Amino acid sequence: MTPLTLRQQSVVGLALALLMVLTRGQHLSLAGFMPDASWAVFFLAGVYLRPVWALPAYLLLALGLDLAAVTWGGVSGYCLTPAYLLLVPAQAALWGAGRWYAARHRAPWSGLWLLAATVLVASFAAELLASGGFYLFSGRFADLSAAELGSRLLAYYPASLAALALYVGVAAGLHAALGVMRRRVEQASTGAS
């Protein structure tokens, strides 16, 4: 994948941050209309943003939004347990998968299978870390059997995967469309000279 310019990365970075602000949790968000885009934000930040500091910046944004929702937004602090710390490796796994994919990206349609496989593997890892960690280490579920843990993961994973796939699919479509437009502009400018 051709790296984005610094200006393009700034635009993408701000757009991703705004998407997280608008969709994360139940604060001043569009959560009733749009699914949480947090997983997609971390994955797409890995794909498009080169600075390594982008990961801690988005981690801090997510933490800030969660704390604001609990402190001022009237949202329950039920999920704020020691297991909350496992969101860091879960979201880092998504970011790392995005970086891994970006290094292997090919033409939009021929690389679609790799994008889908990367999203599937990364989202499963994130689900195991985030939800699995919550069920195992939050202290809210006594004597959770492996079967019950598996059923709980299966109950929530499809919605998380669907939201991630939706946003990554939209981003892939925009990426492909912008690539076509860029090539047309380049062809027009070389044809005019």
mmCIF file with all atom_site columns, C-alpha atoms in Angstrom:
data_model
loop_
_atom_site.group_PDB
_atom_site.id
_atom_site.type_symbol
_atom_site.label_atom_id
_atom_site.label_alt_id
_atom_site.label_comp_id
_atom_site.label_asym_id
_atom_site.label_entity_id
_atom_site.label_seq_id
_atom_site.pdbx_PDB_ins_code
_atom_site.Cartn_x
_atom_site.Cartn_y
_atom_site.Cartn_z
_atom_site.occupancy
_atom_site.B_iso_or_equiv
_atom_site.pdbx_formal_charge
_atom_site.auth_seq_id
_atom_site.auth_comp_id
_atom_site.auth_asym_id
_atom_site.auth_atom_id
_atom_site.pdbx_PDB_model_num
ATOM 1   C CA . MET A 1 1   ? 0.000   0.000   0.000   1.00 0.00 ? 1   MET A CA 1
ATOM 2   C CA . THR A 1 2   ? 1.317   3.415   -0.880  1.00 0.00 ? 2   THR A CA 1
ATOM 3   C CA . PRO A 1 3   ? 1.870   5.270   2.399   1.00 0.00 ? 3   PRO A CA 1
ATOM 4   C CA . LEU A 1 4   ? -0.312  8.296   2.976   1.00 0.00 ? 4   LEU A CA 1
ATOM 5   C CA . THR A 1 5   ? 1.247   11.734  3.113   1.00 0.00 ? 5   THR A CA 1
ATOM 6   C CA . LEU A 1 6   ? 1.471   13.422  6.502   1.00 0.00 ? 6   LEU A CA 1
ATOM 7   C CA . ARG A 1 7   ? -1.512  15.601  5.586   1.00 0.00 ? 7   ARG A CA 1
ATOM 8   C CA . GLN A 1 8   ? -3.566  12.573  4.506   1.00 0.00 ? 8   GLN A CA 1
ATOM 9   C CA . GLN A 1 9   ? -2.641  10.734  7.703   1.00 0.00 ? 9   GLN A CA 1
ATOM 10  C CA . SER A 1 10  ? -3.756  13.762  9.731   1.00 0.00 ? 10  SER A CA 1
ATOM 11  C CA . VAL A 1 11  ? -7.142  13.810  7.992   1.00 0.00 ? 11  VAL A CA 1
ATOM 12  C CA . VAL A 1 12  ? -7.609  10.055  8.435   1.00 0.00 ? 12  VAL A CA 1
ATOM 13  C CA . GLY A 1 13  ? -6.444  10.228  12.049  1.00 0.00 ? 13  GLY A CA 1
ATOM 14  C CA . LEU A 1 14  ? -8.899  12.985  12.913  1.00 0.00 ? 14  LEU A CA 1
ATOM 15  C CA . ALA A 1 15  ? -11.731 11.230  11.072  1.00 0.00 ? 15  ALA A CA 1
ATOM 16  C CA . LEU A 1 16  ? -11.057 8.022   12.998  1.00 0.00 ? 16  LEU A CA 1
ATOM 17  C CA . ALA A 1 17  ? -10.953 9.898   16.303  1.00 0.00 ? 17  ALA A CA 1
ATOM 18  C CA . LEU A 1 18  ? -14.248 11.605  15.479  1.00 0.00 ? 18  LEU A CA 1
ATOM 19  C CA . LEU A 1 19  ? -15.789 8.252   14.526  1.00 0.00 ? 19  LEU A CA 1
ATOM 20  C CA . MET A 1 20  ? -14.780 6.822   17.902  1.00 0.00 ? 20  MET A CA 1
ATOM 21  C CA . VAL A 1 21  ? -16.156 9.846   19.759  1.00 0.00 ? 21  VAL A CA 1
ATOM 22  C CA . LEU A 1 22  ? -19.478 9.603   17.909  1.00 0.00 ? 22  LEU A CA 1
ATOM 23  C CA . THR A 1 23  ? -19.997 5.872   18.341  1.00 0.00 ? 23  THR A CA 1
ATOM 24  C CA . ARG A 1 24  ? -18.278 4.659   21.522  1.00 0.00 ? 24  ARG A CA 1
ATOM 25  C CA . GLY A 1 25  ? -20.581 3.767   24.359  1.00 0.00 ? 25  GLY A CA 1
ATOM 26  C CA . GLN A 1 26  ? -23.673 5.582   25.484  1.00 0.00 ? 26  GLN A CA 1
ATOM 27  C CA . HIS A 1 27  ? -22.468 9.144   25.988  1.00 0.00 ? 27  HIS A CA 1
ATOM 28  C CA . LEU A 1 28  ? -23.055 11.928  23.431  1.00 0.00 ? 28  LEU A CA 1
ATOM 29  C CA . SER A 1 29  ? -22.858 9.414   20.683  1.00 0.00 ? 29  SER A CA 1
ATOM 30  C CA . LEU A 1 30  ? -24.766 8.053   17.792  1.00 0.00 ? 30  LEU A CA 1
ATOM 31  C CA . ALA A 1 31  ? -24.712 4.633   19.482  1.00 0.00 ? 31  ALA A CA 1
ATOM 32  C CA . GLY A 1 32  ? -28.431 4.249   18.874  1.00 0.00 ? 32  GLY A CA 1
ATOM 33  C CA . PHE A 1 33  ? -27.906 4.694   15.141  1.00 0.00 ? 33  PHE A CA 1
ATOM 34  C CA . MET A 1 34  ? -24.395 3.441   14.500  1.00 0.00 ? 34  MET A CA 1
ATOM 35  C CA . PRO A 1 35  ? -22.555 0.494   16.063  1.00 0.00 ? 35  PRO A CA 1
ATOM 36  C CA . ASP A 1 36  ? -19.445 1.133   18.124  1.00 0.00 ? 36  ASP A CA 1
ATOM 37  C CA . ALA A 1 37  ? -16.563 1.758   15.737  1.00 0.00 ? 37  ALA A CA 1
ATOM 38  C CA . SER A 1 38  ? -13.768 1.389   18.305  1.00 0.00 ? 38  SER A CA 1
ATOM 39  C CA . TRP A 1 39  ? -12.455 -1.921  16.984  1.00 0.00 ? 39  TRP A CA 1
ATOM 40  C CA . ALA A 1 40  ? -12.481 -0.582  13.431  1.00 0.00 ? 40  ALA A CA 1
ATOM 41  C CA . VAL A 1 41  ? -10.746 2.611   14.533  1.00 0.00 ? 41  VAL A CA 1
ATOM 42  C CA . PHE A 1 42  ? -7.853  0.640   16.006  1.00 0.00 ? 42  PHE A CA 1
ATOM 43  C CA . PHE A 1 43  ? -7.611  -1.640  12.962  1.00 0.00 ? 43  PHE A CA 1
ATOM 44  C CA . LEU A 1 44  ? -7.807  1.216   10.443  1.00 0.00 ? 44  LEU A CA 1
ATOM 45  C CA . ALA A 1 45  ? -5.337  3.321   12.449  1.00 0.00 ? 45  ALA A CA 1
ATOM 46  C CA . GLY A 1 46  ? -2.939  0.406   12.094  1.00 0.00 ? 46  GLY A CA 1
ATOM 47  C CA . VAL A 1 47  ? -3.559  0.298   8.349   1.00 0.00 ? 47  VAL A CA 1
ATOM 48  C CA . TYR A 1 48  ? -3.288  4.012   7.579   1.00 0.00 ? 48  TYR A CA 1
ATOM 49  C CA . LEU A 1 49  ? -1.299  5.782   10.292  1.00 0.00 ? 49  LEU A CA 1
ATOM 50  C CA . ARG A 1 50  ? 2.470   5.304   10.387  1.00 0.00 ? 50  ARG A CA 1
ATOM 51  C CA . PRO A 1 51  ? 3.430   6.947   13.697  1.00 0.00 ? 51  PRO A CA 1
ATOM 52  C CA . VAL A 1 52  ? 3.636   4.389   16.497  1.00 0.00 ? 52  VAL A CA 1
ATOM 53  C CA . TRP A 1 53  ? 2.300   7.014   18.925  1.00 0.00 ? 53  TRP A CA 1
ATOM 54  C CA . ALA A 1 54  ? -1.103  6.699   17.211  1.00 0.00 ? 54  ALA A CA 1
ATOM 55  C CA . LEU A 1 55  ? -1.805  3.529   19.217  1.00 0.00 ? 55  LEU A CA 1
ATOM 56  C CA . PRO A 1 56  ? -1.376  5.100   22.672  1.00 0.00 ? 56  PRO A CA 1
ATOM 57  C CA . ALA A 1 57  ? -3.234  8.203   21.476  1.00 0.00 ? 57  ALA A CA 1
ATOM 58  C CA . TYR A 1 58  ? -6.298  6.128   20.532  1.00 0.00 ? 58  TYR A CA 1
ATOM 59  C CA . LEU A 1 59  ? -5.986  4.059   23.714  1.00 0.00 ? 59  LEU A CA 1
ATOM 60  C CA . LEU A 1 60  ? -6.082  7.274   25.747  1.00 0.00 ? 60  LEU A CA 1
ATOM 61  C CA . LEU A 1 61  ? -9.019  8.566   23.718  1.00 0.00 ? 61  LEU A CA 1
ATOM 62  C CA . ALA A 1 62  ? -10.976 5.357   24.379  1.00 0.00 ? 62  ALA A CA 1
ATOM 63  C CA . LEU A 1 63  ? -10.139 5.507   28.089  1.00 0.00 ? 63  LEU A CA 1
ATOM 64  C CA . GLY A 1 64  ? -11.099 9.175   28.257  1.00 0.00 ? 64  GLY A CA 1
ATOM 65  C CA . LEU A 1 65  ? -14.425 8.527   26.567  1.00 0.00 ? 65  LEU A CA 1
ATOM 66  C CA . ASP A 1 66  ? -15.189 5.626   28.904  1.00 0.00 ? 66  ASP A CA 1
ATOM 67  C CA . LEU A 1 67  ? -14.279 7.613   32.005  1.00 0.00 ? 67  LEU A CA 1
ATOM 68  C CA . ALA A 1 68  ? -16.330 10.596  30.815  1.00 0.00 ? 68  ALA A CA 1
ATOM 69  C CA . ALA A 1 69  ? -19.302 8.338   30.163  1.00 0.00 ? 69  ALA A CA 1
ATOM 70  C CA . VAL A 1 70  ? -19.109 6.875   33.664  1.00 0.00 ? 70  VAL A CA 1
ATOM 71  C CA . THR A 1 71  ? -18.219 10.109  35.469  1.00 0.00 ? 71  THR A CA 1
ATOM 72  C CA . TRP A 1 72  ? -20.471 12.618  33.705  1.00 0.00 ? 72  TRP A CA 1
ATOM 73  C CA . GLY A 1 73  ? -22.615 10.642  31.305  1.00 0.00 ? 73  GLY A CA 1
ATOM 74  C CA . GLY A 1 74  ? -24.493 8.541   33.814  1.00 0.00 ? 74  GLY A CA 1
ATOM 75  C CA . VAL A 1 75  ? -23.276 5.271   32.279  1.00 0.00 ? 75  VAL A CA 1
ATOM 76  C CA . SER A 1 76  ? -22.782 2.353   34.658  1.00 0.00 ? 76  SER A CA 1
ATOM 77  C CA . GLY A 1 77  ? -19.219 1.536   35.680  1.00 0.00 ? 77  GLY A CA 1
ATOM 78  C CA . TYR A 1 78  ? -20.019 -2.195  35.588  1.00 0.00 ? 78  TYR A CA 1
ATOM 79  C CA . CYS A 1 79  ? -17.215 -2.915  33.101  1.00 0.00 ? 79  CYS A CA 1
ATOM 80  C CA . LEU A 1 80  ? -14.567 -0.875  34.927  1.00 0.00 ? 80  LEU A CA 1
ATOM 81  C CA . THR A 1 81  ? -12.869 -3.745  36.732  1.00 0.00 ? 81  THR A CA 1
ATOM 82  C CA . PRO A 1 82  ? -9.268  -4.985  36.727  1.00 0.00 ? 82  PRO A CA 1
ATOM 83  C CA . ALA A 1 83  ? -10.183 -6.832  33.515  1.00 0.00 ? 83  ALA A CA 1
ATOM 84  C CA . TYR A 1 84  ? -10.565 -3.438  31.787  1.00 0.00 ? 84  TYR A CA 1
ATOM 85  C CA . LEU A 1 85  ? -6.772  -3.457  31.405  1.00 0.00 ? 85  LEU A CA 1
ATOM 86  C CA . LEU A 1 86  ? -7.125  -6.311  28.910  1.00 0.00 ? 86  LEU A CA 1
ATOM 87  C CA . LEU A 1 87  ? -8.630  -3.828  26.466  1.00 0.00 ? 87  LEU A CA 1
ATOM 88  C CA . VAL A 1 88  ? -5.087  -2.578  25.894  1.00 0.00 ? 88  VAL A CA 1
ATOM 89  C CA . PRO A 1 89  ? -3.792  -5.834  24.344  1.00 0.00 ? 89  PRO A CA 1
ATOM 90  C CA . ALA A 1 90  ? -7.154  -6.410  22.623  1.00 0.00 ? 90  ALA A CA 1
ATOM 91  C CA . GLN A 1 91  ? -7.073  -3.039  20.893  1.00 0.00 ? 91  GLN A CA 1
ATOM 92  C CA . ALA A 1 92  ? -3.322  -3.337  20.259  1.00 0.00 ? 92  ALA A CA 1
ATOM 93  C CA . ALA A 1 93  ? -3.995  -6.659  18.517  1.00 0.00 ? 93  ALA A CA 1
ATOM 94  C CA . LEU A 1 94  ? -6.405  -4.909  16.158  1.00 0.00 ? 94  LEU A CA 1
ATOM 95  C CA . TRP A 1 95  ? -3.910  -2.098  15.520  1.00 0.00 ? 95  TRP A CA 1
ATOM 96  C CA . GLY A 1 96  ? -1.081  -4.587  14.961  1.00 0.00 ? 96  GLY A CA 1
ATOM 97  C CA . ALA A 1 97  ? -3.227  -6.597  12.568  1.00 0.00 ? 97  ALA A CA 1
ATOM 98  C CA . GLY A 1 98  ? -3.940  -3.411  10.639  1.00 0.00 ? 98  GLY A CA 1
ATOM 99  C CA . ARG A 1 99  ? -0.215  -2.686  10.336  1.00 0.00 ? 99  ARG A CA 1
ATOM 100 C CA . TRP A 1 100 ? 0.434   -6.287  9.300   1.00 0.00 ? 100 TRP A CA 1
ATOM 101 C CA . TYR A 1 101 ? -2.258  -6.072  6.622   1.00 0.00 ? 101 TYR A CA 1
ATOM 102 C CA . ALA A 1 102 ? -1.028  -2.690  5.321   1.00 0.00 ? 102 ALA A CA 1
ATOM 103 C CA . ALA A 1 103 ? 2.393   -4.199  4.602   1.00 0.00 ? 103 ALA A CA 1
ATOM 104 C CA . ARG A 1 104 ? 0.739   -6.944  2.514   1.00 0.00 ? 104 ARG A CA 1
ATOM 105 C CA . HIS A 1 105 ? -2.086  -5.011  0.838   1.00 0.00 ? 105 HIS A CA 1
ATOM 106 C CA . ARG A 1 106 ? -2.517  -5.605  -2.884  1.00 0.00 ? 106 ARG A CA 1
ATOM 107 C CA . ALA A 1 107 ? -4.873  -4.234  -5.523  1.00 0.00 ? 107 ALA A CA 1
ATOM 108 C CA . PRO A 1 108 ? -8.313  -3.653  -4.007  1.00 0.00 ? 108 PRO A CA 1
ATOM 109 C CA . TRP A 1 109 ? -10.167 -6.713  -5.239  1.00 0.00 ? 109 TRP A CA 1
ATOM 110 C CA . SER A 1 110 ? -7.415  -9.306  -5.358  1.00 0.00 ? 110 SER A CA 1
ATOM 111 C CA . GLY A 1 111 ? -6.407  -8.585  -1.755  1.00 0.00 ? 111 GLY A CA 1
ATOM 112 C CA . LEU A 1 112 ? -9.932  -8.731  -0.372  1.00 0.00 ? 112 LEU A CA 1
ATOM 113 C CA . TRP A 1 113 ? -9.564  -12.287 0.935   1.00 0.00 ? 113 TRP A CA 1
ATOM 114 C CA . LEU A 1 114 ? -6.472  -11.271 2.937   1.00 0.00 ? 114 LEU A CA 1
ATOM 115 C CA . LEU A 1 115 ? -8.303  -8.276  4.396   1.00 0.00 ? 115 LEU A CA 1
ATOM 116 C CA . ALA A 1 116 ? -11.254 -10.481 5.389   1.00 0.00 ? 116 ALA A CA 1
ATOM 117 C CA . ALA A 1 117 ? -8.997  -13.126 6.936   1.00 0.00 ? 117 ALA A CA 1
ATOM 118 C CA . THR A 1 118 ? -6.992  -10.503 8.830   1.00 0.00 ? 118 THR A CA 1
ATOM 119 C CA . VAL A 1 119 ? -10.153 -8.886  10.200  1.00 0.00 ? 119 VAL A CA 1
ATOM 120 C CA . LEU A 1 120 ? -11.517 -12.281 11.247  1.00 0.00 ? 120 LEU A CA 1
ATOM 121 C CA . VAL A 1 121 ? -8.360  -13.381 13.070  1.00 0.00 ? 121 VAL A CA 1
ATOM 122 C CA . ALA A 1 122 ? -7.751  -9.986  14.694  1.00 0.00 ? 122 ALA A CA 1
ATOM 123 C CA . SER A 1 123 ? -11.344 -9.646  15.849  1.00 0.00 ? 123 SER A CA 1
ATOM 124 C CA . PHE A 1 124 ? -11.340 -13.135 17.357  1.00 0.00 ? 124 PHE A CA 1
ATOM 125 C CA . ALA A 1 125 ? -8.130  -12.350 19.256  1.00 0.00 ? 125 ALA A CA 1
ATOM 126 C CA . ALA A 1 126 ? -9.624  -9.052  20.454  1.00 0.00 ? 126 ALA A CA 1
ATOM 127 C CA . GLU A 1 127 ? -12.811 -10.798 21.550  1.00 0.00 ? 127 GLU A CA 1
ATOM 128 C CA . LEU A 1 128 ? -10.866 -13.412 23.515  1.00 0.00 ? 128 LEU A CA 1
ATOM 129 C CA . LEU A 1 129 ? -8.815  -10.739 25.254  1.00 0.00 ? 129 LEU A CA 1
ATOM 130 C CA . ALA A 1 130 ? -11.576 -8.205  25.907  1.00 0.00 ? 130 ALA A CA 1
ATOM 131 C CA . SER A 1 131 ? -14.673 -10.292 26.580  1.00 0.00 ? 131 SER A CA 1
ATOM 132 C CA . GLY A 1 132 ? -12.855 -13.413 27.715  1.00 0.00 ? 132 GLY A CA 1
ATOM 133 C CA . GLY A 1 133 ? -10.755 -11.300 30.047  1.00 0.00 ? 133 GLY A CA 1
ATOM 134 C CA . PHE A 1 134 ? -13.857 -9.637  31.444  1.00 0.00 ? 134 PHE A CA 1
ATOM 135 C CA . TYR A 1 135 ? -15.584 -12.948 32.125  1.00 0.00 ? 135 TYR A CA 1
ATOM 136 C CA . LEU A 1 136 ? -12.482 -14.477 33.685  1.00 0.00 ? 136 LEU A CA 1
ATOM 137 C CA . PHE A 1 137 ? -10.900 -11.577 35.584  1.00 0.00 ? 137 PHE A CA 1
ATOM 138 C CA . SER A 1 138 ? -13.606 -9.031  36.400  1.00 0.00 ? 138 SER A CA 1
ATOM 139 C CA . GLY A 1 139 ? -14.691 -10.840 39.547  1.00 0.00 ? 139 GLY A CA 1
ATOM 140 C CA . ARG A 1 140 ? -18.297 -10.618 38.396  1.00 0.00 ? 140 ARG A CA 1
ATOM 141 C CA . PHE A 1 141 ? -18.670 -14.245 37.271  1.00 0.00 ? 141 PHE A CA 1
ATOM 142 C CA . ALA A 1 142 ? -18.022 -16.896 39.891  1.00 0.00 ? 142 ALA A CA 1
ATOM 143 C CA . ASP A 1 143 ? -17.293 -20.450 38.785  1.00 0.00 ? 143 ASP A CA 1
ATOM 144 C CA . LEU A 1 144 ? -17.606 -19.784 35.058  1.00 0.00 ? 144 LEU A CA 1
ATOM 145 C CA . SER A 1 145 ? -17.239 -23.081 33.185  1.00 0.00 ? 145 SER A CA 1
ATOM 146 C CA . ALA A 1 146 ? -15.423 -23.331 29.867  1.00 0.00 ? 146 ALA A CA 1
ATOM 147 C CA . ALA A 1 147 ? -18.730 -24.137 28.141  1.00 0.00 ? 147 ALA A CA 1
ATOM 148 C CA . GLU A 1 148 ? -20.418 -21.096 29.667  1.00 0.00 ? 148 GLU A CA 1
ATOM 149 C CA . LEU A 1 149 ? -17.457 -18.891 28.720  1.00 0.00 ? 149 LEU A CA 1
ATOM 150 C CA . GLY A 1 150 ? -17.646 -20.216 25.162  1.00 0.00 ? 150 GLY A CA 1
ATOM 151 C CA . SER A 1 151 ? -21.378 -19.574 24.936  1.00 0.00 ? 151 SER A CA 1
ATOM 152 C CA . ARG A 1 152 ? -20.950 -16.020 26.242  1.00 0.00 ? 152 ARG A CA 1
ATOM 153 C CA . LEU A 1 153 ? -18.174 -15.314 23.733  1.00 0.00 ? 153 LEU A CA 1
ATOM 154 C CA . LEU A 1 154 ? -20.315 -16.702 20.919  1.00 0.00 ? 154 LEU A CA 1
ATOM 155 C CA . ALA A 1 155 ? -23.250 -14.565 22.018  1.00 0.00 ? 155 ALA A CA 1
ATOM 156 C CA . TYR A 1 156 ? -21.364 -11.274 21.681  1.00 0.00 ? 156 TYR A CA 1
ATOM 157 C CA . TYR A 1 157 ? -18.689 -11.944 19.081  1.00 0.00 ? 157 TYR A CA 1
ATOM 158 C CA . PRO A 1 158 ? -20.969 -11.850 15.991  1.00 0.00 ? 158 PRO A CA 1
ATOM 159 C CA . ALA A 1 159 ? -22.123 -8.291  16.757  1.00 0.00 ? 159 ALA A CA 1
ATOM 160 C CA . SER A 1 160 ? -18.550 -7.122  17.355  1.00 0.00 ? 160 SER A CA 1
ATOM 161 C CA . LEU A 1 161 ? -17.364 -8.777  14.153  1.00 0.00 ? 161 LEU A CA 1
ATOM 162 C CA . ALA A 1 162 ? -20.292 -7.340  12.180  1.00 0.00 ? 162 ALA A CA 1
ATOM 163 C CA . ALA A 1 163 ? -19.560 -3.785  13.361  1.00 0.00 ? 163 ALA A CA 1
ATOM 164 C CA . LEU A 1 164 ? -15.864 -4.165  12.553  1.00 0.00 ? 164 LEU A CA 1
ATOM 165 C CA . ALA A 1 165 ? -16.648 -5.653  9.133   1.00 0.00 ? 165 ALA A CA 1
ATOM 166 C CA . LEU A 1 166 ? -19.110 -2.857  8.373   1.00 0.00 ? 166 LEU A CA 1
ATOM 167 C CA . TYR A 1 167 ? -16.636 -0.054  9.054   1.00 0.00 ? 167 TYR A CA 1
ATOM 168 C CA . VAL A 1 168 ? -13.670 -1.822  7.450   1.00 0.00 ? 168 VAL A CA 1
ATOM 169 C CA . GLY A 1 169 ? -15.847 -2.599  4.427   1.00 0.00 ? 169 GLY A CA 1
ATOM 170 C CA . VAL A 1 170 ? -16.831 1.050   4.085   1.00 0.00 ? 170 VAL A CA 1
ATOM 171 C CA . ALA A 1 171 ? -13.170 2.066   4.460   1.00 0.00 ? 171 ALA A CA 1
ATOM 172 C CA . ALA A 1 172 ? -12.115 -0.496  1.825   1.00 0.00 ? 172 ALA A CA 1
ATOM 173 C CA . GLY A 1 173 ? -14.766 0.832   -0.546  1.00 0.00 ? 173 GLY A CA 1
ATOM 174 C CA . LEU A 1 174 ? -13.641 4.424   0.016   1.00 0.00 ? 174 LEU A CA 1
ATOM 175 C CA . HIS A 1 175 ? -10.009 3.380   -0.405  1.00 0.00 ? 175 HIS A CA 1
ATOM 176 C CA . ALA A 1 176 ? -10.798 1.690   -3.719  1.00 0.00 ? 176 ALA A CA 1
ATOM 177 C CA . ALA A 1 177 ? -12.915 4.610   -4.962  1.00 0.00 ? 177 ALA A CA 1
ATOM 178 C CA . LEU A 1 178 ? -10.241 7.159   -4.062  1.00 0.00 ? 178 LEU A CA 1
ATOM 179 C CA . GLY A 1 179 ? -7.636  4.993   -5.789  1.00 0.00 ? 179 GLY A CA 1
ATOM 180 C CA . VAL A 1 180 ? -9.708  4.938   -8.986  1.00 0.00 ? 180 VAL A CA 1
ATOM 181 C CA . MET A 1 181 ? -10.203 8.712   -8.826  1.00 0.00 ? 181 MET A CA 1
ATOM 182 C CA . ARG A 1 182 ? -6.471  9.278   -8.233  1.00 0.00 ? 182 ARG A CA 1
ATOM 183 C CA . ARG A 1 183 ? -5.550  7.102   -11.225 1.00 0.00 ? 183 ARG A CA 1
ATOM 184 C CA . ARG A 1 184 ? -8.036  8.961   -13.447 1.00 0.00 ? 184 ARG A CA 1
ATOM 185 C CA . VAL A 1 185 ? -6.617  12.310  -12.384 1.00 0.00 ? 185 VAL A CA 1
ATOM 186 C CA . GLU A 1 186 ? -3.073  11.066  -13.054 1.00 0.00 ? 186 GLU A CA 1
ATOM 187 C CA . GLN A 1 187 ? -4.095  9.725   -16.484 1.00 0.00 ? 187 GLN A CA 1
ATOM 188 C CA . ALA A 1 188 ? -5.848  12.987  -17.339 1.00 0.00 ? 188 ALA A CA 1
ATOM 189 C CA . SER A 1 189 ? -2.846  15.053  -16.278 1.00 0.00 ? 189 SER A CA 1
ATOM 190 C CA . THR A 1 190 ? -0.370  12.906  -18.271 1.00 0.00 ? 190 THR A CA 1
ATOM 191 C CA . GLY A 1 191 ? -2.685  12.932  -21.276 1.00 0.00 ? 191 GLY A CA 1
ATOM 192 C CA . ALA A 1 192 ? -3.003  16.727  -21.135 1.00 0.00 ? 192 ALA A CA 1
ATOM 193 C CA . SER A 1 193 ? 0.744   17.320  -21.094 1.00 0.00 ? 193 SER A CA 1
#
